[in-house]
Amino acid sequence: MQKIIPNIWFNKNAEEAGQFYASAFPNATSSVGARYPETDLLDFQKDFAGQALVVNLEIEDYRLTFINAGPEFTPNPSISFMLNFDPVRFEGDADRARASLDQLWAALAEGGNVLMPLQEYPFSAHYGWVQDRYGVSWQLMLTDPAGEPRPFVIPSILFGSQAQNRAREAIEFYTSLFEDSRIGTLADYPAPTGPAQAGAVMFADFQLAGQWFAAMDNGAGEGFGFDCGVSLEVDCADQAEIDRFWEAMSAVPEAEQCGWLADKFGVSWQIVPANMDELMQRPDAFKHMMQMKKLVIADF
C-alpha cells in the first residue's frame, strides 16, 4: 500500500484536472474521493457546499490526491513529478517508449510552460521538464534500461530559495524517520553551479516506506520555494504513529492546521490517520477536523 501520497492544490477545478490527466496518461483513472458537506462550513468555504473536496488520480498503481479549494496556494516546480519511460516497460522497444513520452509531452505542454525543452541531455537521450496548464510540473525522461529499475512516477524535490544546498541534510533526515528507507543514487555538483555549492546534491534518489523520491539542490537560480501547493500526505496506522511523525517533523507552528505541518526545510506534509475516509463519515467530522492542528483520532 502507498503510505505517502502527494497532494496537489487546485483552484476550484480539481475534478476537471482529474479528468484531463485521466485522458492524457495511459492506464489512469480519476474519481471523487470526498465532497464538502452541505452544511456547517466556514464562511470562506460555503461556495464549495456539496462540491468535490478531494479527487483521486491513479496513474497505473500510483496515487495522487487533488485538493479542490481556492486560490490560496498553487503548485510550483519545487516539487515536480518525474515520469520514467523505461523501454523495459515497452517490451524493450525504445522507439515505443519514446513515442509514448512524446504523446504525453504534447498533452501536458499544451497551454503550459516549458521549463527545459524536450531534447537530448547528458543524463538522458530524451528529456523535458514542463509546467502544465494547472501549474503542475512534470519531468519526462527516456531512461536507460540498464541498472536498477525505477517506478514510472517519482516525486522530485528541488531544494532552493531558503532551503538551498540542504538536499543532503533533508534526505538523511527523511530516511531516518521512515521504515524501509534507503538512499539509491547520489551525485554531487563537482563545482559551484548557480546557487548550488560544490558538493551540493546534483541528483539523488531515495526510498521512504519503500517508495522512491528524488531530490536535488537548485543549480539554476529560480526562486521556487516550498508551500502547500504540493504537500506529502503520510497515512498513519494509529495515534502513536501520528504523534511520532508530528513531533519529529513540525517546525513551523503557524503552519499547523488540520493535520498539515511544515518541516524545517519548508516542505508541507499532512500527517493523517490511514482510515481518514471512515473518520470523515462521523457526524460533524469536518467541523471537528477544522478545529484541530495535529489530528487526534478520538476527537473526530
PDB file of C-alpha atoms in Angstrom:
ATOM      1  CA  MET A   1       0.000   0.000   0.000  1.00  0.00           C
ATOM      2  CA  GLN A   2       1.207   3.528  -0.817  1.00  0.00           C
ATOM      3  CA  LYS A   3       1.954   5.182   2.530  1.00  0.00           C
ATOM      4  CA  ILE A   4       2.991   8.622   1.213  1.00  0.00           C
ATOM      5  CA  ILE A   5       0.545  10.269  -1.196  1.00  0.00           C
ATOM      6  CA  PRO A   6       1.404  13.577  -2.903  1.00  0.00           C
ATOM      7  CA  ASN A   7      -1.436  16.107  -2.621  1.00  0.00           C
ATOM      8  CA  ILE A   8      -1.803  18.916  -5.166  1.00  0.00           C
ATOM      9  CA  TRP A   9      -3.813  22.085  -4.526  1.00  0.00           C
ATOM     10  CA  PHE A  10      -6.254  23.211  -7.239  1.00  0.00           C
ATOM     11  CA  ASN A  11      -8.270  26.392  -7.551  1.00  0.00           C
ATOM     12  CA  LYS A  12     -11.864  25.103  -7.883  1.00  0.00           C
ATOM     13  CA  ASN A  13     -11.002  22.838 -10.825  1.00  0.00           C
ATOM     14  CA  ALA A  14      -9.708  19.597  -9.294  1.00  0.00           C
ATOM     15  CA  GLU A  15     -12.421  17.476 -10.989  1.00  0.00           C
ATOM     16  CA  GLU A  16     -11.647  18.999 -14.376  1.00  0.00           C
ATOM     17  CA  ALA A  17      -7.926  18.406 -13.832  1.00  0.00           C
ATOM     18  CA  GLY A  18      -8.526  14.809 -12.811  1.00  0.00           C
ATOM     19  CA  GLN A  19     -10.474  14.156 -15.987  1.00  0.00           C
ATOM     20  CA  PHE A  20      -7.741  15.791 -18.071  1.00  0.00           C
ATOM     21  CA  TYR A  21      -4.955  13.679 -16.578  1.00  0.00           C
ATOM     22  CA  ALA A  22      -7.031  10.509 -16.817  1.00  0.00           C
ATOM     23  CA  SER A  23      -7.376  11.143 -20.557  1.00  0.00           C
ATOM     24  CA  ALA A  24      -3.741  12.194 -21.055  1.00  0.00           C
ATOM     25  CA  PHE A  25      -1.995   9.393 -19.165  1.00  0.00           C
ATOM     26  CA  PRO A  26      -2.261   5.777 -20.282  1.00  0.00           C
ATOM     27  CA  ASN A  27      -3.700   3.480 -17.621  1.00  0.00           C
ATOM     28  CA  ALA A  28      -5.012   6.340 -15.471  1.00  0.00           C
ATOM     29  CA  THR A  29      -8.347   6.880 -13.721  1.00  0.00           C
ATOM     30  CA  SER A  30      -9.872   9.770 -11.775  1.00  0.00           C
ATOM     31  CA  SER A  31     -12.586   9.716  -9.122  1.00  0.00           C
ATOM     32  CA  VAL A  32     -14.025  11.969  -6.426  1.00  0.00           C
ATOM     33  CA  GLY A  33     -12.787  10.739  -3.057  1.00  0.00           C
ATOM     34  CA  ALA A  34     -14.824  13.036  -0.793  1.00  0.00           C
ATOM     35  CA  ARG A  35     -17.152  16.000  -1.027  1.00  0.00           C
ATOM     36  CA  TYR A  36     -17.605  19.089   1.094  1.00  0.00           C
ATOM     37  CA  PRO A  37     -20.573  18.784   3.452  1.00  0.00           C
ATOM     38  CA  GLU A  38     -23.711  20.724   2.599  1.00  0.00           C
ATOM     39  CA  THR A  39     -23.792  22.493   5.996  1.00  0.00           C
ATOM     40  CA  ASP A  40     -21.514  23.649   8.835  1.00  0.00           C
ATOM     41  CA  LEU A  41     -18.887  25.087   6.509  1.00  0.00           C
ATOM     42  CA  LEU A  42     -16.784  28.099   7.433  1.00  0.00           C
ATOM     43  CA  ASP A  43     -17.711  31.323   5.652  1.00  0.00           C
ATOM     44  CA  PHE A  44     -14.875  31.072   3.123  1.00  0.00           C
ATOM     45  CA  GLN A  45     -15.921  27.509   2.266  1.00  0.00           C
ATOM     46  CA  LYS A  46     -19.657  27.973   1.773  1.00  0.00           C
ATOM     47  CA  ASP A  47     -19.365  28.265  -2.009  1.00  0.00           C
ATOM     48  CA  PHE A  48     -17.976  24.700  -2.016  1.00  0.00           C
ATOM     49  CA  ALA A  49     -21.004  23.061  -0.361  1.00  0.00           C
ATOM     50  CA  GLY A  50     -21.561  19.671  -1.966  1.00  0.00           C
ATOM     51  CA  GLN A  51     -18.637  20.048  -4.381  1.00  0.00           C
ATOM     52  CA  ALA A  52     -15.645  17.760  -4.593  1.00  0.00           C
ATOM     53  CA  LEU A  53     -13.244  18.127  -1.687  1.00  0.00           C
ATOM     54  CA  VAL A  54     -10.615  15.655  -2.920  1.00  0.00           C
ATOM     55  CA  VAL A  55     -10.140  13.947  -6.269  1.00  0.00           C
ATOM     56  CA  ASN A  56      -8.019  10.805  -6.558  1.00  0.00           C
ATOM     57  CA  LEU A  57      -5.891  10.234  -9.644  1.00  0.00           C
ATOM     58  CA  GLU A  58      -4.475   6.742 -10.153  1.00  0.00           C
ATOM     59  CA  ILE A  59      -1.649   6.520 -12.683  1.00  0.00           C
ATOM     60  CA  GLU A  60      -1.059   2.798 -13.081  1.00  0.00           C
ATOM     61  CA  ASP A  61      -0.677   1.839  -9.399  1.00  0.00           C
ATOM     62  CA  TYR A  62       0.454   5.276  -8.159  1.00  0.00           C
ATOM     63  CA  ARG A  63      -1.976   7.603  -6.396  1.00  0.00           C
ATOM     64  CA  LEU A  64      -2.091  11.399  -6.381  1.00  0.00           C
ATOM     65  CA  THR A  65      -4.718  13.351  -4.447  1.00  0.00           C
ATOM     66  CA  PHE A  66      -6.076  16.672  -5.701  1.00  0.00           C
ATOM     67  CA  ILE A  67      -7.391  19.173  -3.162  1.00  0.00           C
ATOM     68  CA  ASN A  68     -10.288  21.225  -4.515  1.00  0.00           C
ATOM     69  CA  ALA A  69     -10.022  24.609  -2.789  1.00  0.00           C
ATOM     70  CA  GLY A  70      -9.451  28.279  -3.578  1.00  0.00           C
ATOM     71  CA  PRO A  71      -6.574  30.418  -4.869  1.00  0.00           C
ATOM     72  CA  GLU A  72      -4.613  30.413  -1.601  1.00  0.00           C
ATOM     73  CA  PHE A  73      -1.839  28.163  -2.943  1.00  0.00           C
ATOM     74  CA  THR A  74      -0.609  26.997  -6.320  1.00  0.00           C
ATOM     75  CA  PRO A  75       1.827  24.210  -7.224  1.00  0.00           C
ATOM     76  CA  ASN A  76       5.272  25.237  -8.433  1.00  0.00           C
ATOM     77  CA  PRO A  77       8.375  23.380  -9.680  1.00  0.00           C
ATOM     78  CA  SER A  78       9.857  22.973  -6.185  1.00  0.00           C
ATOM     79  CA  ILE A  79       8.061  19.616  -6.162  1.00  0.00           C
ATOM     80  CA  SER A  80       7.620  18.014  -9.557  1.00  0.00           C
ATOM     81  CA  PHE A  81       6.931  14.501 -10.789  1.00  0.00           C
ATOM     82  CA  MET A  82       9.491  12.514 -12.754  1.00  0.00           C
ATOM     83  CA  LEU A  83       7.988  10.144 -15.316  1.00  0.00           C
ATOM     84  CA  ASN A  84      10.358   7.346 -16.289  1.00  0.00           C
ATOM     85  CA  PHE A  85       9.768   5.942 -19.752  1.00  0.00           C
ATOM     86  CA  ASP A  86      11.825   2.791 -19.440  1.00  0.00           C
ATOM     87  CA  PRO A  87      11.984   0.725 -22.658  1.00  0.00           C
ATOM     88  CA  VAL A  88      11.629  -2.383 -20.470  1.00  0.00           C
ATOM     89  CA  ARG A  89       8.017  -1.334 -19.857  1.00  0.00           C
ATOM     90  CA  PHE A  90       7.538  -1.403 -23.657  1.00  0.00           C
ATOM     91  CA  GLU A  91       8.930  -4.897 -24.196  1.00  0.00           C
ATOM     92  CA  GLY A  92      12.391  -3.440 -24.744  1.00  0.00           C
ATOM     93  CA  ASP A  93      11.272  -1.199 -27.609  1.00  0.00           C
ATOM     94  CA  ALA A  94      12.933   2.195 -27.110  1.00  0.00           C
ATOM     95  CA  ASP A  95      11.066   3.676 -30.067  1.00  0.00           C
ATOM     96  CA  ARG A  96       7.692   2.832 -28.482  1.00  0.00           C
ATOM     97  CA  ALA A  97       8.846   4.295 -25.161  1.00  0.00           C
ATOM     98  CA  ARG A  98       9.943   7.486 -26.903  1.00  0.00           C
ATOM     99  CA  ALA A  99       6.675   7.758 -28.854  1.00  0.00           C
ATOM    100  CA  SER A 100       4.650   7.341 -25.650  1.00  0.00           C
ATOM    101  CA  LEU A 101       6.744  10.038 -23.985  1.00  0.00           C
ATOM    102  CA  ASP A 102       6.216  12.399 -26.913  1.00  0.00           C
ATOM    103  CA  GLN A 103       2.456  11.858 -26.868  1.00  0.00           C
ATOM    104  CA  LEU A 104       2.164  12.648 -23.165  1.00  0.00           C
ATOM    105  CA  TRP A 105       4.523  15.625 -23.509  1.00  0.00           C
ATOM    106  CA  ALA A 106       2.278  17.132 -26.181  1.00  0.00           C
ATOM    107  CA  ALA A 107      -0.761  16.863 -23.893  1.00  0.00           C
ATOM    108  CA  LEU A 108       0.982  18.307 -20.833  1.00  0.00           C
ATOM    109  CA  ALA A 109       2.731  21.107 -22.740  1.00  0.00           C
ATOM    110  CA  GLU A 110      -0.453  22.363 -24.405  1.00  0.00           C
ATOM    111  CA  GLY A 111      -1.352  25.564 -22.573  1.00  0.00           C
ATOM    112  CA  GLY A 112       1.600  25.079 -20.228  1.00  0.00           C
ATOM    113  CA  ASN A 113       5.126  26.406 -19.805  1.00  0.00           C
ATOM    114  CA  VAL A 114       8.233  24.524 -20.933  1.00  0.00           C
ATOM    115  CA  LEU A 115      10.949  24.735 -18.263  1.00  0.00           C
ATOM    116  CA  MET A 116      13.517  22.572 -20.088  1.00  0.00           C
ATOM    117  CA  PRO A 117      12.959  21.755 -23.792  1.00  0.00           C
ATOM    118  CA  LEU A 118      12.333  18.174 -24.828  1.00  0.00           C
ATOM    119  CA  GLN A 119      15.692  17.125 -26.289  1.00  0.00           C
ATOM    120  CA  GLU A 120      18.879  15.168 -25.593  1.00  0.00           C
ATOM    121  CA  TYR A 121      20.851  15.939 -22.422  1.00  0.00           C
ATOM    122  CA  PRO A 122      23.989  14.358 -20.927  1.00  0.00           C
ATOM    123  CA  PHE A 123      21.827  12.410 -18.473  1.00  0.00           C
ATOM    124  CA  SER A 124      19.134  11.288 -20.921  1.00  0.00           C
ATOM    125  CA  ALA A 125      18.739  10.783 -24.657  1.00  0.00           C
ATOM    126  CA  HIS A 126      15.264  12.339 -24.478  1.00  0.00           C
ATOM    127  CA  TYR A 127      14.127  14.551 -21.590  1.00  0.00           C
ATOM    128  CA  GLY A 128      11.974  17.597 -20.936  1.00  0.00           C
ATOM    129  CA  TRP A 129      10.513  19.494 -17.968  1.00  0.00           C
ATOM    130  CA  VAL A 130       7.121  21.144 -18.334  1.00  0.00           C
ATOM    131  CA  GLN A 131       4.716  23.012 -16.077  1.00  0.00           C
ATOM    132  CA  ASP A 132       1.250  22.184 -17.363  1.00  0.00           C
ATOM    133  CA  ARG A 133      -1.892  24.323 -17.664  1.00  0.00           C
ATOM    134  CA  TYR A 134      -2.730  23.707 -13.989  1.00  0.00           C
ATOM    135  CA  GLY A 135       0.737  24.645 -12.738  1.00  0.00           C
ATOM    136  CA  VAL A 136       1.797  21.057 -12.028  1.00  0.00           C
ATOM    137  CA  SER A 137       5.384  20.263 -13.058  1.00  0.00           C
ATOM    138  CA  TRP A 138       6.425  17.058 -14.797  1.00  0.00           C
ATOM    139  CA  GLN A 139       9.852  15.755 -15.840  1.00  0.00           C
ATOM    140  CA  LEU A 140       9.565  13.257 -18.688  1.00  0.00           C
ATOM    141  CA  MET A 141      12.632  11.078 -19.234  1.00  0.00           C
ATOM    142  CA  LEU A 142      13.561   8.260 -21.578  1.00  0.00           C
ATOM    143  CA  THR A 143      15.534   6.128 -19.152  1.00  0.00           C
ATOM    144  CA  ASP A 144      18.444   3.759 -19.712  1.00  0.00           C
ATOM    145  CA  PRO A 145      17.134   0.234 -19.080  1.00  0.00           C
ATOM    146  CA  ALA A 146      20.487  -0.794 -17.594  1.00  0.00           C
ATOM    147  CA  GLY A 147      20.784  -0.658 -13.828  1.00  0.00           C
ATOM    148  CA  GLU A 148      18.239  -0.873 -11.025  1.00  0.00           C
ATOM    149  CA  PRO A 149      14.694  -0.193 -12.274  1.00  0.00           C
ATOM    150  CA  ARG A 150      12.668   2.754 -11.024  1.00  0.00           C
ATOM    151  CA  PRO A 151       8.877   3.211 -10.993  1.00  0.00           C
ATOM    152  CA  PHE A 152       7.071   5.303 -13.579  1.00  0.00           C
ATOM    153  CA  VAL A 153       6.162   8.176 -11.190  1.00  0.00           C
ATOM    154  CA  ILE A 154       8.700   9.617  -8.732  1.00  0.00           C
ATOM    155  CA  PRO A 155       8.111  12.881  -6.798  1.00  0.00           C
ATOM    156  CA  SER A 156      11.150  15.129  -7.155  1.00  0.00           C
ATOM    157  CA  ILE A 157      12.007  17.743  -4.504  1.00  0.00           C
ATOM    158  CA  LEU A 158      14.051  20.777  -5.594  1.00  0.00           C
ATOM    159  CA  PHE A 159      15.855  22.484  -2.714  1.00  0.00           C
ATOM    160  CA  GLY A 160      16.202  26.177  -3.490  1.00  0.00           C
ATOM    161  CA  SER A 161      15.321  29.549  -2.002  1.00  0.00           C
ATOM    162  CA  GLN A 162      15.603  29.276   1.814  1.00  0.00           C
ATOM    163  CA  ALA A 163      16.333  25.537   1.576  1.00  0.00           C
ATOM    164  CA  GLN A 164      19.198  25.946  -0.896  1.00  0.00           C
ATOM    165  CA  ASN A 165      22.012  23.402  -0.509  1.00  0.00           C
ATOM    166  CA  ARG A 166      20.101  21.415   2.120  1.00  0.00           C
ATOM    167  CA  ALA A 167      19.078  18.431  -0.019  1.00  0.00           C
ATOM    168  CA  ARG A 168      21.621  16.077   1.576  1.00  0.00           C
ATOM    169  CA  GLU A 169      20.520  17.078   5.075  1.00  0.00           C
ATOM    170  CA  ALA A 170      16.890  16.563   4.111  1.00  0.00           C
ATOM    171  CA  ILE A 171      17.499  13.125   2.578  1.00  0.00           C
ATOM    172  CA  GLU A 172      19.297  11.982   5.725  1.00  0.00           C
ATOM    173  CA  PHE A 173      16.509  13.380   7.906  1.00  0.00           C
ATOM    174  CA  TYR A 174      13.658  11.814   5.938  1.00  0.00           C
ATOM    175  CA  THR A 175      15.319   8.400   5.643  1.00  0.00           C
ATOM    176  CA  SER A 176      15.870   8.389   9.414  1.00  0.00           C
ATOM    177  CA  LEU A 177      12.119   8.815  10.037  1.00  0.00           C
ATOM    178  CA  PHE A 178      10.546   6.222   7.758  1.00  0.00           C
ATOM    179  CA  GLU A 179      10.917   2.466   7.870  1.00  0.00           C
ATOM    180  CA  ASP A 180      12.026   0.634   4.716  1.00  0.00           C
ATOM    181  CA  SER A 181      14.132   3.618   3.621  1.00  0.00           C
ATOM    182  CA  ARG A 182      17.464   3.854   1.828  1.00  0.00           C
ATOM    183  CA  ILE A 183      19.487   6.078  -0.466  1.00  0.00           C
ATOM    184  CA  GLY A 184      19.916   4.965  -4.080  1.00  0.00           C
ATOM    185  CA  THR A 185      21.809   7.256  -6.462  1.00  0.00           C
ATOM    186  CA  LEU A 186      23.698  10.253  -5.052  1.00  0.00           C
ATOM    187  CA  ALA A 187      25.636  12.593  -7.356  1.00  0.00           C
ATOM    188  CA  ASP A 188      27.254  15.857  -6.232  1.00  0.00           C
ATOM    189  CA  TYR A 189      27.906  19.120  -8.072  1.00  0.00           C
ATOM    190  CA  PRO A 190      31.656  18.968  -8.825  1.00  0.00           C
ATOM    191  CA  ALA A 191      31.877  22.780  -8.919  1.00  0.00           C
ATOM    192  CA  PRO A 192      29.648  25.718  -7.921  1.00  0.00           C
ATOM    193  CA  THR A 193      26.673  25.934 -10.277  1.00  0.00           C
ATOM    194  CA  GLY A 194      24.401  28.931  -9.858  1.00  0.00           C
ATOM    195  CA  PRO A 195      23.367  28.962  -6.197  1.00  0.00           C
ATOM    196  CA  ALA A 196      24.442  25.325  -5.726  1.00  0.00           C
ATOM    197  CA  GLN A 197      27.723  24.903  -3.891  1.00  0.00           C
ATOM    198  CA  ALA A 198      30.399  22.407  -4.896  1.00  0.00           C
ATOM    199  CA  GLY A 199      29.441  19.192  -3.149  1.00  0.00           C
ATOM    200  CA  ALA A 200      25.737  20.038  -3.073  1.00  0.00           C
ATOM    201  CA  VAL A 201      23.358  17.409  -4.428  1.00  0.00           C
ATOM    202  CA  MET A 202      23.093  17.478  -8.231  1.00  0.00           C
ATOM    203  CA  PHE A 203      20.759  14.471  -8.193  1.00  0.00           C
ATOM    204  CA  ALA A 204      19.758  11.843  -5.683  1.00  0.00           C
ATOM    205  CA  ASP A 205      17.023   9.315  -5.312  1.00  0.00           C
ATOM    206  CA  PHE A 206      15.973   7.526  -2.151  1.00  0.00           C
ATOM    207  CA  GLN A 207      13.210   5.386  -0.716  1.00  0.00           C
ATOM    208  CA  LEU A 208      10.809   6.276   2.096  1.00  0.00           C
ATOM    209  CA  ALA A 209       8.497   3.473   3.240  1.00  0.00           C
ATOM    210  CA  GLY A 210       9.537   1.592   0.116  1.00  0.00           C
ATOM    211  CA  GLN A 211       8.577   4.471  -2.236  1.00  0.00           C
ATOM    212  CA  TRP A 212      11.065   6.245  -4.491  1.00  0.00           C
ATOM    213  CA  PHE A 213      11.645  10.002  -4.286  1.00  0.00           C
ATOM    214  CA  ALA A 214      14.217  12.219  -5.977  1.00  0.00           C
ATOM    215  CA  ALA A 215      15.934  15.349  -4.693  1.00  0.00           C
ATOM    216  CA  MET A 216      18.407  17.934  -5.895  1.00  0.00           C
ATOM    217  CA  ASP A 217      19.778  21.329  -4.939  1.00  0.00           C
ATOM    218  CA  ASN A 218      18.761  24.091  -7.311  1.00  0.00           C
ATOM    219  CA  GLY A 219      21.580  24.902  -9.712  1.00  0.00           C
ATOM    220  CA  ALA A 220      19.643  27.250 -11.978  1.00  0.00           C
ATOM    221  CA  GLY A 221      18.767  30.109  -9.643  1.00  0.00           C
ATOM    222  CA  GLU A 222      14.981  30.216  -9.955  1.00  0.00           C
ATOM    223  CA  GLY A 223      13.413  31.257  -6.657  1.00  0.00           C
ATOM    224  CA  PHE A 224      10.985  28.359  -6.240  1.00  0.00           C
ATOM    225  CA  GLY A 225      10.128  27.828  -2.591  1.00  0.00           C
ATOM    226  CA  PHE A 226       8.040  25.160  -0.909  1.00  0.00           C
ATOM    227  CA  ASP A 227       4.443  25.822   0.098  1.00  0.00           C
ATOM    228  CA  CYS A 228       1.117  23.998   0.347  1.00  0.00           C
ATOM    229  CA  GLY A 229       0.683  23.865  -3.436  1.00  0.00           C
ATOM    230  CA  VAL A 230       2.149  20.375  -3.241  1.00  0.00           C
ATOM    231  CA  SER A 231       2.197  18.524   0.067  1.00  0.00           C
ATOM    232  CA  LEU A 232       3.038  14.977   1.072  1.00  0.00           C
ATOM    233  CA  GLU A 233       0.366  13.029   2.935  1.00  0.00           C
ATOM    234  CA  VAL A 234       1.541  10.321   5.338  1.00  0.00           C
ATOM    235  CA  ASP A 235      -1.123   7.733   6.188  1.00  0.00           C
ATOM    236  CA  CYS A 236      -0.577   6.598   9.774  1.00  0.00           C
ATOM    237  CA  ALA A 237      -1.750   3.342  11.342  1.00  0.00           C
ATOM    238  CA  ASP A 238      -2.702   4.824  14.718  1.00  0.00           C
ATOM    239  CA  GLN A 239      -2.436   7.846  17.011  1.00  0.00           C
ATOM    240  CA  ALA A 240       1.021   6.839  18.216  1.00  0.00           C
ATOM    241  CA  GLU A 241       2.367   7.000  14.661  1.00  0.00           C
ATOM    242  CA  ILE A 242       0.681  10.363  14.082  1.00  0.00           C
ATOM    243  CA  ASP A 243       2.267  11.673  17.290  1.00  0.00           C
ATOM    244  CA  ARG A 244       5.722  10.385  16.324  1.00  0.00           C
ATOM    245  CA  PHE A 245       5.782  11.991  12.872  1.00  0.00           C
ATOM    246  CA  TRP A 246       4.247  15.228  14.150  1.00  0.00           C
ATOM    247  CA  GLU A 247       6.811  15.591  16.931  1.00  0.00           C
ATOM    248  CA  ALA A 248       9.723  14.858  14.608  1.00  0.00           C
ATOM    249  CA  MET A 249       8.657  16.935  11.603  1.00  0.00           C
ATOM    250  CA  SER A 250       6.656  20.006  12.614  1.00  0.00           C
ATOM    251  CA  ALA A 251       8.950  23.048  12.660  1.00  0.00           C
ATOM    252  CA  VAL A 252       6.627  25.988  11.838  1.00  0.00           C
ATOM    253  CA  PRO A 253       3.886  26.405  14.483  1.00  0.00           C
ATOM    254  CA  GLU A 254       1.868  28.830  12.365  1.00  0.00           C
ATOM    255  CA  ALA A 255       1.639  26.217   9.581  1.00  0.00           C
ATOM    256  CA  GLU A 256      -0.060  23.648  11.820  1.00  0.00           C
ATOM    257  CA  GLN A 257      -3.683  23.178  10.790  1.00  0.00           C
ATOM    258  CA  CYS A 258      -5.970  20.204  10.151  1.00  0.00           C
ATOM    259  CA  GLY A 259      -3.094  17.732  10.126  1.00  0.00           C
ATOM    260  CA  TRP A 260      -0.855  19.937   7.964  1.00  0.00           C
ATOM    261  CA  LEU A 261       2.656  20.901   9.018  1.00  0.00           C
ATOM    262  CA  ALA A 262       5.804  22.401   7.516  1.00  0.00           C
ATOM    263  CA  ASP A 263       9.144  20.788   8.269  1.00  0.00           C
ATOM    264  CA  LYS A 264      12.459  22.560   8.889  1.00  0.00           C
ATOM    265  CA  PHE A 265      13.114  22.754   5.144  1.00  0.00           C
ATOM    266  CA  GLY A 266       9.690  24.264   4.389  1.00  0.00           C
ATOM    267  CA  VAL A 267       8.184  21.129   2.799  1.00  0.00           C
ATOM    268  CA  SER A 268       4.485  20.704   3.607  1.00  0.00           C
ATOM    269  CA  TRP A 269       3.257  17.372   4.981  1.00  0.00           C
ATOM    270  CA  GLN A 270      -0.122  16.055   6.034  1.00  0.00           C
ATOM    271  CA  ILE A 271       0.040  13.583   8.902  1.00  0.00           C
ATOM    272  CA  VAL A 272      -3.290  11.784   8.847  1.00  0.00           C
ATOM    273  CA  PRO A 273      -4.944   8.538  10.005  1.00  0.00           C
ATOM    274  CA  ALA A 274      -4.970   5.804   7.374  1.00  0.00           C
ATOM    275  CA  ASN A 275      -8.739   5.445   7.958  1.00  0.00           C
ATOM    276  CA  MET A 276      -9.396   9.141   7.310  1.00  0.00           C
ATOM    277  CA  ASP A 277     -12.246   8.382   4.895  1.00  0.00           C
ATOM    278  CA  GLU A 278     -14.015   6.384   7.583  1.00  0.00           C
ATOM    279  CA  LEU A 279     -13.480   9.057  10.234  1.00  0.00           C
ATOM    280  CA  MET A 280     -14.905  11.734   7.945  1.00  0.00           C
ATOM    281  CA  GLN A 281     -18.217   9.857   7.865  1.00  0.00           C
ATOM    282  CA  ARG A 282     -18.785  10.574  11.562  1.00  0.00           C
ATOM    283  CA  PRO A 283     -21.303  13.300  12.487  1.00  0.00           C
ATOM    284  CA  ASP A 284     -19.718  16.776  12.405  1.00  0.00           C
ATOM    285  CA  ALA A 285     -16.345  15.260  11.492  1.00  0.00           C
ATOM    286  CA  PHE A 286     -15.481  18.087   9.086  1.00  0.00           C
ATOM    287  CA  LYS A 287     -16.216  20.711  11.743  1.00  0.00           C
ATOM    288  CA  HIS A 288     -14.148  18.837  14.305  1.00  0.00           C
ATOM    289  CA  MET A 289     -11.227  18.480  11.893  1.00  0.00           C
ATOM    290  CA  MET A 290     -11.219  22.215  11.142  1.00  0.00           C
ATOM    291  CA  GLN A 291     -10.677  22.905  14.855  1.00  0.00           C
ATOM    292  CA  MET A 292      -7.575  20.699  15.133  1.00  0.00           C
ATOM    293  CA  LYS A 293      -3.898  21.256  14.450  1.00  0.00           C
ATOM    294  CA  LYS A 294      -2.448  17.791  14.947  1.00  0.00           C
ATOM    295  CA  LEU A 295      -5.203  15.315  14.168  1.00  0.00           C
ATOM    296  CA  VAL A 296      -6.477  13.377  17.186  1.00  0.00           C
ATOM    297  CA  ILE A 297      -8.460  10.321  16.153  1.00  0.00           C
ATOM    298  CA  ALA A 298     -10.561  10.274  19.341  1.00  0.00           C
ATOM    299  CA  ASP A 299     -11.737  13.863  18.700  1.00  0.00           C
ATOM    300  CA  PHE A 300     -13.418  13.187  15.350  1.00  0.00           C
TER     301      PHE A 300
END
